[in-house]
Short mmCIF file of C-alpha atoms and ligand atoms in Angstrom, two decimals:
data_model
loop_
_atom_site.label_atom_id
_atom_site.label_comp_id
_atom_site.label_asym_id
_atom_site.label_seq_id
_atom_site.Cartn_x
_atom_site.Cartn_y
_atom_site.Cartn_z
CA MET A 25 0.27 -0.32 0.12
CA SER A 26 1.40 3.43 -1.27
CA ILE A 27 1.40 6.50 1.45
CA GLN A 28 -1.39 8.31 -0.33
CA ASP A 29 -3.71 5.04 0.20
CA ASP A 30 -2.63 5.31 3.77
CA PHE A 31 -3.69 8.94 4.16
CA LYS A 32 -6.80 10.17 5.81
CA PRO A 33 -7.61 13.65 6.45
CA ALA A 34 -8.41 14.88 9.89
CA PRO A 35 -12.29 14.53 10.67
CA PRO A 36 -14.47 17.27 9.81
CA ALA A 37 -14.54 20.10 12.01
CA ASP A 38 -17.24 20.18 14.71
CA ILE A 39 -18.95 23.62 14.22
CA THR A 40 -20.89 25.40 16.93
CA GLU A 41 -23.88 26.97 15.37
CA ALA A 42 -27.57 27.10 15.81
CA GLU A 43 -29.68 23.84 15.62
CA GLU A 44 -31.57 25.01 11.90
CA PHE A 45 -27.75 25.01 10.69
CA ALA A 46 -26.25 22.60 12.35
CA ALA A 47 -28.76 20.29 11.07
CA LEU A 48 -28.54 21.94 7.26
CA ARG A 49 -24.78 21.26 7.99
CA LYS A 50 -25.53 17.49 8.44
CA ARG A 51 -27.71 16.99 5.60
CA VAL A 52 -25.34 18.27 3.25
CA ARG A 53 -22.09 16.56 4.45
CA ALA A 54 -24.94 13.07 4.15
CA LEU A 55 -25.65 14.46 0.85
CA LEU A 56 -22.00 14.73 -0.21
CA ALA A 57 -20.86 11.69 1.67
CA GLY A 58 -22.87 9.26 -0.27
CA HIS A 59 -21.78 11.28 -3.29
CA VAL A 60 -18.56 12.46 -3.39
CA THR A 61 -15.02 10.18 -2.67
CA PRO A 62 -11.69 11.78 -2.94
CA GLU A 63 -11.03 9.60 -6.52
CA ARG A 64 -14.42 11.22 -8.04
CA LEU A 65 -13.24 14.73 -7.25
CA ASN A 66 -9.61 14.14 -8.32
CA LYS A 67 -11.28 12.61 -11.63
CA PHE A 68 -13.27 16.00 -12.38
CA ASP A 69 -10.55 18.36 -11.60
CA GLU A 70 -8.23 16.43 -13.78
CA ALA A 71 -10.85 15.63 -16.58
CA GLU A 72 -12.10 19.45 -16.58
CA GLU A 73 -15.49 18.27 -16.19
CA TYR A 74 -18.55 19.40 -14.35
CA ASP A 75 -20.36 17.20 -11.72
CA VAL A 76 -23.43 17.68 -12.87
CA GLU A 77 -25.05 14.68 -11.42
CA LEU A 78 -24.12 15.93 -8.16
CA TYR A 79 -25.57 19.38 -9.09
CA ARG A 80 -28.81 17.81 -9.96
CA GLU A 81 -28.71 15.82 -6.68
CA ILE A 82 -28.44 19.38 -4.63
CA GLY A 83 -31.61 20.81 -6.96
CA ALA A 84 -33.46 17.66 -5.97
CA ALA A 85 -32.49 18.27 -2.07
CA GLY A 86 -33.93 21.40 -2.17
CA LEU A 87 -30.63 23.35 -1.62
CA ILE A 88 -30.89 25.75 -4.65
CA LYS A 89 -34.35 26.86 -3.17
CA LEU A 90 -33.35 27.83 0.39
CA ASP A 91 -35.31 30.82 0.84
CA GLY A 92 -39.20 29.33 0.66
CA GLU A 93 -41.64 30.43 -2.06
CA LEU A 94 -41.10 33.08 -4.69
CA HIS A 95 -40.40 36.40 -2.85
CA GLY A 96 -40.33 34.36 0.16
CA HIS A 97 -38.04 35.56 3.35
CA GLY A 98 -36.46 33.51 5.69
CA PRO A 99 -32.67 32.93 6.88
CA LYS A 100 -31.06 32.39 3.16
CA HIS A 101 -27.71 33.77 3.73
CA GLN A 102 -26.86 31.84 7.10
CA ALA A 103 -28.28 28.50 5.09
CA GLN A 104 -26.55 29.23 1.84
CA ALA A 105 -23.22 29.79 3.65
CA VAL A 106 -23.58 26.56 5.23
CA VAL A 107 -23.95 24.69 1.92
CA LEU A 108 -21.27 26.69 0.25
CA GLU A 109 -18.87 26.23 2.84
CA GLU A 110 -19.19 22.37 2.63
CA LEU A 111 -19.07 22.57 -1.09
CA GLY A 112 -15.86 24.60 -0.69
CA ALA A 113 -14.69 21.95 1.45
CA GLY A 114 -15.00 18.91 -0.98
CA PRO A 115 -16.36 19.72 -4.67
CA THR A 116 -14.51 23.18 -4.59
CA SER A 117 -16.04 23.95 -8.00
CA VAL A 118 -19.43 22.80 -7.48
CA GLY A 119 -19.33 25.21 -4.63
CA VAL A 120 -18.32 27.91 -7.12
CA SER A 121 -20.58 26.79 -9.32
CA MET A 122 -23.64 27.11 -7.04
CA VAL A 123 -22.22 30.74 -6.01
CA VAL A 124 -23.51 31.47 -9.13
CA GLN A 125 -26.71 29.51 -9.47
CA TYR A 126 -27.63 31.87 -6.21
CA MET A 127 -26.92 34.89 -8.13
CA GLY A 128 -29.18 34.16 -10.58
CA VAL A 129 -32.19 32.95 -8.16
CA GLN A 130 -31.61 36.28 -6.54
CA LEU A 131 -31.60 38.48 -9.30
CA LEU A 132 -34.57 36.37 -11.22
CA HIS A 133 -36.38 37.11 -7.36
CA SER A 134 -35.78 40.68 -7.56
CA TYR A 135 -36.21 41.49 -10.81
CA GLY A 136 -38.21 38.65 -12.97
CA ASN A 137 -41.83 38.96 -13.80
CA GLU A 138 -44.00 36.35 -13.43
CA ALA A 139 -43.72 34.54 -16.62
CA GLN A 140 -39.87 34.89 -16.31
CA GLN A 141 -40.07 33.45 -12.68
CA GLU A 142 -41.97 30.52 -14.63
CA GLU A 143 -39.95 29.82 -17.59
CA PHE A 144 -36.39 30.26 -15.74
CA LEU A 145 -36.29 30.47 -11.96
CA ALA A 146 -39.12 27.25 -11.23
CA PRO A 147 -36.10 24.88 -13.17
CA LEU A 148 -33.35 26.68 -11.60
CA HIS A 149 -34.72 26.00 -8.48
CA ARG A 150 -35.23 22.36 -8.88
CA GLY A 151 -31.87 22.00 -10.34
CA GLU A 152 -32.74 20.97 -13.71
CA ALA A 153 -31.42 23.84 -15.10
CA LYS A 154 -28.35 25.88 -14.51
CA MET A 155 -27.66 29.34 -15.75
CA SER A 156 -24.45 31.48 -15.96
CA PHE A 157 -23.56 34.87 -15.26
CA ALA A 158 -21.67 36.82 -18.18
CA LEU A 159 -20.64 40.14 -17.06
CA SER A 160 -16.62 39.93 -17.53
CA GLU A 161 -15.15 40.81 -20.42
CA PRO A 162 -11.55 40.81 -22.08
CA ASP A 163 -10.66 44.54 -20.95
CA GLY A 164 -11.78 44.69 -17.22
CA GLY A 165 -13.74 42.94 -14.53
CA THR A 166 -13.14 45.21 -12.08
CA ASP A 167 -14.35 48.58 -14.16
CA VAL A 168 -16.52 45.88 -16.03
CA ALA A 169 -19.08 48.93 -16.77
CA ARG A 170 -16.28 51.26 -18.67
CA ALA A 171 -14.94 48.65 -20.40
CA MET A 172 -17.78 47.06 -21.46
CA LYS A 173 -17.84 46.62 -25.51
CA THR A 174 -21.03 44.37 -25.65
CA ARG A 175 -23.76 46.02 -27.18
CA ALA A 176 -27.32 45.44 -27.06
CA THR A 177 -29.25 47.53 -30.12
CA GLN A 178 -33.19 47.46 -30.24
CA LEU A 179 -34.97 46.53 -33.82
CA ALA A 180 -38.11 47.69 -35.31
CA ASP A 181 -39.84 44.49 -33.87
CA GLY A 182 -39.04 45.58 -30.46
CA SER A 183 -36.77 42.44 -30.30
CA TRP A 184 -32.49 43.15 -29.63
CA SER A 185 -29.55 42.36 -31.24
CA VAL A 186 -26.92 41.69 -28.91
CA SER A 187 -22.89 41.34 -30.24
CA GLY A 188 -19.71 41.31 -28.53
CA GLN A 189 -17.74 39.11 -26.05
CA LYS A 190 -17.67 38.06 -22.61
CA LYS A 191 -14.71 36.22 -20.99
CA TRP A 192 -14.18 33.81 -17.74
CA ILE A 193 -17.40 33.01 -17.75
CA GLY A 194 -17.94 29.93 -15.14
CA GLY A 195 -20.06 26.69 -16.42
CA ALA A 196 -20.87 28.66 -20.02
CA MET A 197 -20.66 25.68 -22.01
CA ASP A 198 -23.11 23.52 -20.28
CA ALA A 199 -25.93 26.36 -18.95
CA ASP A 200 -29.23 26.25 -20.10
CA TYR A 201 -29.33 30.29 -19.94
CA LEU A 202 -27.15 33.04 -19.63
CA ILE A 203 -27.73 36.23 -17.32
CA LEU A 204 -25.76 38.51 -19.97
CA LEU A 205 -25.14 42.42 -19.59
CA ALA A 206 -24.91 44.51 -22.36
CA ARG A 207 -24.79 48.31 -22.98
CA THR A 208 -28.21 49.54 -24.47
CA SER A 209 -27.39 53.35 -24.08
CA GLU A 210 -24.52 55.55 -24.65
CA ILE A 211 -25.83 58.72 -22.69
CA SER A 212 -25.50 57.62 -19.27
CA ARG A 213 -24.32 60.20 -16.81
CA ALA A 214 -22.30 57.24 -15.00
CA ALA A 215 -20.74 54.32 -16.92
CA ILE A 216 -22.66 52.28 -14.59
CA ASP A 217 -26.06 53.25 -16.39
CA GLY A 218 -27.08 52.64 -20.18
CA ILE A 219 -26.57 48.69 -19.21
CA THR A 220 -29.38 45.96 -19.39
CA MET A 221 -29.65 42.66 -18.11
CA PHE A 222 -30.97 40.05 -20.89
CA LEU A 223 -32.34 36.20 -20.02
CA VAL A 224 -30.70 34.63 -22.84
CA PRO A 225 -31.01 30.58 -23.65
CA ARG A 226 -27.58 29.32 -24.46
CA SER A 227 -28.61 27.61 -27.60
CA THR A 228 -29.54 30.77 -29.09
CA PRO A 229 -27.96 31.08 -32.82
CA GLY A 230 -24.92 33.53 -32.59
CA ILE A 231 -23.48 32.25 -29.21
CA ARG A 232 -20.20 30.65 -29.23
CA THR A 233 -18.47 29.20 -26.38
CA GLU A 234 -14.83 28.10 -25.86
CA VAL A 235 -12.88 26.98 -22.75
CA ILE A 236 -10.37 29.01 -21.57
CA ASP A 237 -7.67 26.69 -19.85
CA THR A 238 -7.26 27.78 -16.02
CA MET A 239 -5.28 26.47 -13.21
CA GLY A 240 -7.93 25.83 -11.23
CA ILE A 241 -11.28 25.83 -10.38
CA ARG A 242 -11.08 23.12 -13.26
CA GLY A 243 -14.33 21.18 -12.79
CA LEU A 244 -15.89 24.14 -14.06
CA ALA A 245 -15.20 25.14 -17.23
CA GLN A 246 -14.34 29.15 -17.84
CA CYS A 247 -15.41 30.54 -20.96
CA ASP A 248 -15.24 33.04 -23.66
CA VAL A 249 -18.79 33.41 -24.98
CA TYR A 250 -18.86 35.33 -28.25
CA LEU A 251 -22.19 37.08 -29.22
CA ASP A 252 -22.88 37.68 -33.09
CA ASP A 253 -25.90 39.30 -33.79
CA VAL A 254 -27.84 37.37 -30.73
CA ARG A 255 -31.54 37.96 -31.31
CA VAL A 256 -32.90 38.30 -27.80
CA PRO A 257 -37.23 39.21 -27.32
CA GLU A 258 -37.71 42.10 -25.50
CA ALA A 259 -39.73 39.53 -22.74
CA ASN A 260 -36.24 38.55 -22.28
CA VAL A 261 -34.89 42.00 -20.71
CA LEU A 262 -34.48 41.03 -17.01
CA GLY A 263 -35.28 43.87 -14.34
CA GLU A 264 -35.06 47.61 -15.97
CA ARG A 265 -33.95 48.59 -18.91
CA ASP A 266 -30.32 50.94 -18.75
CA ARG A 267 -30.02 49.94 -15.11
CA GLY A 268 -29.05 46.35 -14.99
CA PHE A 269 -25.74 47.15 -13.84
CA ARG A 270 -27.20 49.06 -10.70
CA GLN A 271 -29.58 46.03 -10.36
CA VAL A 272 -26.35 43.82 -10.51
CA LEU A 273 -24.38 45.98 -7.84
CA GLY A 274 -27.48 45.47 -5.51
CA THR A 275 -26.74 41.70 -5.02
CA LEU A 276 -23.33 42.12 -4.62
CA ASN A 277 -23.52 41.48 -1.12
CA GLY A 278 -24.70 38.10 -1.10
CA GLU A 279 -21.96 37.37 -3.67
CA ARG A 280 -19.59 38.73 -1.49
CA LEU A 281 -20.67 36.65 1.21
CA ASN A 282 -21.30 33.63 -0.53
CA GLY A 283 -17.71 33.36 -2.23
CA ALA A 284 -16.35 34.10 1.24
CA ALA A 285 -18.20 30.75 2.09
CA VAL A 286 -16.42 28.72 -0.48
CA ALA A 287 -13.04 30.42 0.57
CA LEU A 288 -14.04 29.77 4.16
CA GLY A 289 -14.58 25.72 3.16
CA ILE A 290 -11.61 26.00 0.91
CA ALA A 291 -9.38 26.78 3.81
CA ARG A 292 -11.17 24.67 6.29
CA GLY A 293 -10.62 21.55 3.59
CA ALA A 294 -7.00 22.24 3.35
CA MET A 295 -6.55 22.56 6.89
CA GLU A 296 -8.24 19.03 7.46
CA THR A 297 -6.11 17.47 5.20
CA ALA A 298 -2.83 19.41 6.65
CA VAL A 299 -3.59 18.09 10.42
CA GLY A 300 -4.02 14.65 9.15
CA TRP A 301 -0.85 14.39 7.21
CA ALA A 302 0.84 16.36 10.12
CA ARG A 303 -0.37 13.49 12.70
CA GLN A 304 0.71 10.39 10.40
CA ARG A 305 3.72 11.59 8.54
CA HIS A 306 6.87 11.06 10.51
CA ALA A 307 10.36 12.24 10.40
CA PHE A 308 13.01 12.05 13.15
CA GLY A 309 10.53 9.50 14.68
CA ARG A 310 8.56 12.08 15.67
CA ALA A 311 4.71 13.02 13.78
CA VAL A 312 6.19 16.15 11.66
CA GLY A 313 2.93 18.20 13.12
CA SER A 314 4.74 17.91 16.77
CA PHE A 315 7.48 20.22 15.33
CA GLN A 316 6.74 23.62 16.38
CA GLY A 317 7.76 25.70 13.45
CA LEU A 318 5.09 23.86 11.45
CA GLN A 319 2.26 23.80 14.67
CA HIS A 320 2.54 27.69 14.93
CA SER A 321 2.00 28.11 11.43
CA LEU A 322 -1.06 25.61 11.28
CA VAL A 323 -2.33 27.36 14.53
CA ASP A 324 -2.06 30.75 13.07
CA ALA A 325 -4.36 29.42 9.96
CA SER A 326 -6.69 28.04 12.00
CA VAL A 327 -6.97 31.36 14.18
CA LYS A 328 -7.45 32.93 10.84
CA ILE A 329 -10.26 30.26 9.75
CA GLU A 330 -12.39 30.66 12.73
CA SER A 331 -11.70 34.58 12.67
CA ALA A 332 -13.24 34.52 9.15
CA ARG A 333 -16.40 32.24 10.30
CA LEU A 334 -17.25 34.90 12.72
CA LEU A 335 -16.77 37.56 11.11
CA LEU A 336 -19.20 35.43 7.71
CA ARG A 337 -21.72 34.38 10.50
CA GLN A 338 -21.70 38.25 11.95
CA ALA A 339 -22.58 39.29 8.29
CA ALA A 340 -24.74 36.55 6.98
CA GLU A 341 -26.96 37.72 10.14
CA ALA A 342 -27.01 41.09 9.53
CA SER A 343 -27.88 40.34 5.77
CA ASP A 344 -30.30 37.78 6.72
CA ALA A 345 -31.82 40.66 9.40
CA GLY A 346 -31.42 43.30 6.71
CA GLN A 347 -29.22 45.48 9.07
CA GLY A 348 -27.56 48.53 7.44
CA THR A 349 -23.53 47.17 8.42
CA ASN A 350 -24.10 44.01 6.44
CA GLU A 351 -22.70 44.96 3.31
CA THR A 352 -19.28 46.03 4.88
CA TRP A 353 -19.51 43.13 7.33
CA SER A 354 -19.41 40.91 3.95
CA ALA A 355 -16.72 42.64 2.52
CA MET A 356 -14.71 42.22 5.54
CA ALA A 357 -15.61 38.44 5.68
CA LYS A 358 -14.78 38.15 1.92
CA LEU A 359 -11.32 39.75 2.87
CA ALA A 360 -10.90 37.78 5.84
CA ALA A 361 -11.60 34.15 3.87
CA SER A 362 -9.82 34.95 0.98
CA ASP A 363 -6.70 35.07 3.35
CA ALA A 364 -7.55 32.31 5.47
CA ALA A 365 -7.56 30.47 2.13
CA THR A 366 -4.54 31.78 0.71
CA THR A 367 -2.53 31.02 4.23
CA THR A 368 -3.87 27.80 4.90
CA THR A 369 -3.21 26.16 1.72
CA ASP A 370 0.30 27.74 1.40
CA ILE A 371 1.15 26.45 4.94
CA GLY A 372 -0.70 23.30 3.63
CA MET A 373 1.42 22.64 1.20
CA ARG A 374 4.49 23.15 3.43
CA THR A 375 3.24 20.69 5.84
CA MET A 376 3.05 18.16 2.96
CA ALA A 377 6.28 19.14 1.12
CA GLY A 378 6.56 16.69 -1.90
CA TRP A 379 3.29 14.74 -1.26
CA GLY A 380 1.51 18.46 -1.68
CA PHE A 381 2.64 18.61 -5.13
CA PHE A 382 1.33 14.94 -5.93
CA ARG A 383 -2.00 15.34 -8.11
CA GLY A 384 -3.20 12.44 -6.47
CA LEU A 385 -3.95 13.99 -2.95
CA PRO A 386 -6.26 17.21 -2.76
CA MET A 387 -3.73 19.56 -1.79
CA GLN A 388 -2.74 21.34 -4.83
CA ARG A 389 -6.24 21.53 -5.78
CA TYR A 390 -7.24 23.57 -2.57
CA PHE A 391 -3.70 25.59 -3.53
CA ARG A 392 -4.73 26.49 -6.97
CA ASP A 393 -8.34 26.82 -6.34
CA ALA A 394 -7.70 29.35 -3.33
CA ARG A 395 -6.52 31.93 -6.11
CA LEU A 396 -10.06 32.37 -6.86
CA TYR A 397 -11.27 34.22 -4.03
CA THR A 398 -8.64 36.59 -3.68
CA PHE A 399 -10.19 38.38 -7.03
CA ALA A 400 -13.75 37.14 -7.60
CA PRO A 401 -16.37 38.58 -7.54
CA LEU A 402 -14.53 41.53 -6.59
CA THR A 403 -11.06 41.67 -6.08
CA ASP A 404 -9.74 41.79 -2.56
CA GLU A 405 -8.24 45.62 -3.29
CA MET A 406 -11.76 46.60 -4.79
CA THR A 407 -13.19 45.13 -1.47
CA ARG A 408 -10.22 47.20 0.60
CA ASN A 409 -11.50 50.48 -1.11
CA TYR A 410 -15.10 49.71 -0.10
CA ILE A 411 -14.24 49.04 3.59
CA GLY A 412 -11.80 52.16 3.55
CA GLU A 413 -14.79 54.47 2.26
CA LYS A 414 -17.55 52.78 3.97
CA HIS A 415 -16.31 51.35 7.27
CA LEU A 416 -13.55 54.31 8.18
CA GLY A 417 -15.08 57.05 6.10
CA LEU A 418 -11.89 57.67 4.55
CA PRO A 419 -11.95 59.58 0.92
CA ARG A 420 -12.84 56.88 -2.12
CA SER A 421 -9.16 55.75 -2.84
CA PHE A 422 -9.89 55.45 -6.61
C1 FAD B 21 -12.27 31.15 -12.61
C2 FAD B 21 -12.94 32.47 -12.74
C3 FAD B 21 -14.67 32.24 -12.96
C4 FAD B 21 -15.06 33.57 -13.18
N1 FAD B 21 -16.14 33.32 -13.33
C5 FAD B 21 -17.04 34.39 -13.83
C6 FAD B 21 -18.08 34.58 -14.15
O1 FAD B 21 -19.02 33.54 -13.84
N2 FAD B 21 -18.92 35.78 -14.84
C7 FAD B 21 -17.98 36.73 -15.09
O2 FAD B 21 -18.85 37.81 -15.21
N3 FAD B 21 -17.00 36.90 -14.36
C8 FAD B 21 -16.52 35.68 -13.69
N4 FAD B 21 -14.86 35.79 -13.73
C9 FAD B 21 -13.85 37.48 -13.92
C10 FAD B 21 -13.94 37.99 -12.33
O3 FAD B 21 -14.97 38.24 -12.21
C11 FAD B 21 -12.71 38.84 -12.89
O4 FAD B 21 -11.67 38.21 -13.22
C12 FAD B 21 -12.72 39.94 -11.80
O5 FAD B 21 -13.86 40.61 -11.33
C13 FAD B 21 -11.58 40.84 -12.12
O6 FAD B 21 -11.11 41.52 -13.18
P1 FAD B 21 -10.04 41.30 -13.81
O7 FAD B 21 -9.77 39.93 -14.35
O8 FAD B 21 -10.20 41.59 -15.16
O9 FAD B 21 -9.20 42.35 -13.08
P2 FAD B 21 -8.73 43.58 -13.46
O10 FAD B 21 -9.83 43.98 -13.33
O11 FAD B 21 -7.82 44.05 -14.86
O12 FAD B 21 -7.60 44.05 -12.25
C14 FAD B 21 -6.22 43.88 -12.28
C15 FAD B 21 -5.55 44.80 -10.90
O13 FAD B 21 -5.78 45.56 -10.78
C16 FAD B 21 -6.57 46.10 -9.16
N5 FAD B 21 -7.19 47.02 -9.27
C17 FAD B 21 -8.54 47.54 -10.71
N6 FAD B 21 -8.63 48.91 -9.99
C18 FAD B 21 -8.49 49.23 -8.65
C19 FAD B 21 -8.37 50.26 -7.92
N7 FAD B 21 -9.73 51.00 -8.46
N8 FAD B 21 -8.13 50.31 -6.79
C20 FAD B 21 -7.44 49.32 -6.24
N9 FAD B 21 -6.71 48.28 -7.53
C21 FAD B 21 -7.54 47.95 -8.35
C22 FAD B 21 -7.27 44.57 -9.10
O14 FAD B 21 -7.43 44.24 -7.61
C23 FAD B 21 -6.16 43.77 -9.76
O15 FAD B 21 -5.46 43.23 -8.92
C24 FAD B 21 -14.26 34.92 -13.43
C25 FAD B 21 -12.59 34.68 -13.19
C26 FAD B 21 -11.99 33.27 -12.90
C27 FAD B 21 -10.61 33.37 -13.54
#
């Protein structure tokens, strides 16, 4: 038996939380235990394939529709954070795709009319359909409104013709539909005005997707989406014409929180793997986890993980309660979780040394995947800009 066959990560962290979230966490862990094995995770990462079967099971278990009926209320941010942390710690790429699905659900809840909710939201809730969110473009993701070259022009019959290119669109290859943002008006007072959201079936003529070869999140294809005179009926405008980007900004709080939850999961998964390794790997007649240099680094990383968890919980609670401070807490949680993920995966790689490099064990995957949340959905630098302005009351720094 080889060393990797022998290796078992430490058991998942026992997390203290309110009963309803503990029960939800248990349910998600049971679903994953029945479906996800280390071999399966490895297979999807190596093959750069999406685990669509797992996605369908998540939908069938009601985990996409976590907030009751349409327009319903409930502790959805806290519940989504639980699901996403568990996915982040295991099938991370599916977790990343779920951040996008929750965003789609939110946008459709908030801005979809009855017909759009019937056509697009209901199958999304059941996990029978999958959506991609197409905002970023080759010339810029951070200042995307100013960089946006994708144009939608209204034709005489009221329908729209959309042309342009979107970049880094997660899961676009096998999505059923896209929420697509395009510039619809040039005469805007601010660059963020004059942009509209469209609901577009991916099979619409004129849409071509190409997979981009990326270092991480390989279980969810990142795509170039080319749009050439894509015809979209007026009925598929989502929300208010020319105010689409503002409407998206309104959901960014949820995305920050959800990104933080996946990053926290990556950090926890990496920590469990590192601690399992540090206990069983020996050097000089002792477990390597007994060497103080390594042990203290693991301890420092675990403090970052628990600090991120507390900030995330506070932010999610404030968001569910509709408190005004929620957005700054969410931004802080996102920064703390991305830091916890990059720090823990770094010390995890050091702890495993040569075995960290081995593609048959998960540390290298956590290490690669952790990079995503340093820049998505918003870069850490822009997140700091936001906190500086909103929390510290300093002048806008850009
Ligand atoms: C795996 C993956 C999945 C993705 N999924 C999606 C998706 O599903 N849909 C989608 O639309 N997009 C997606 N993206 C794109 C992602 O949202 C962008 O990469 C991100 O917004 C950053 O944009 P950029 O890469 O163009 O960086 P740039 O905007 O070019 O930024 C470059 C650097 O400049 C810094 N910077 C810029 N402005 C400022 C400022 N004012 N102050 C301080 N620093 C600044 C940034 O922080 C960064 O460090 C994905 C990307 C990846 C790699």
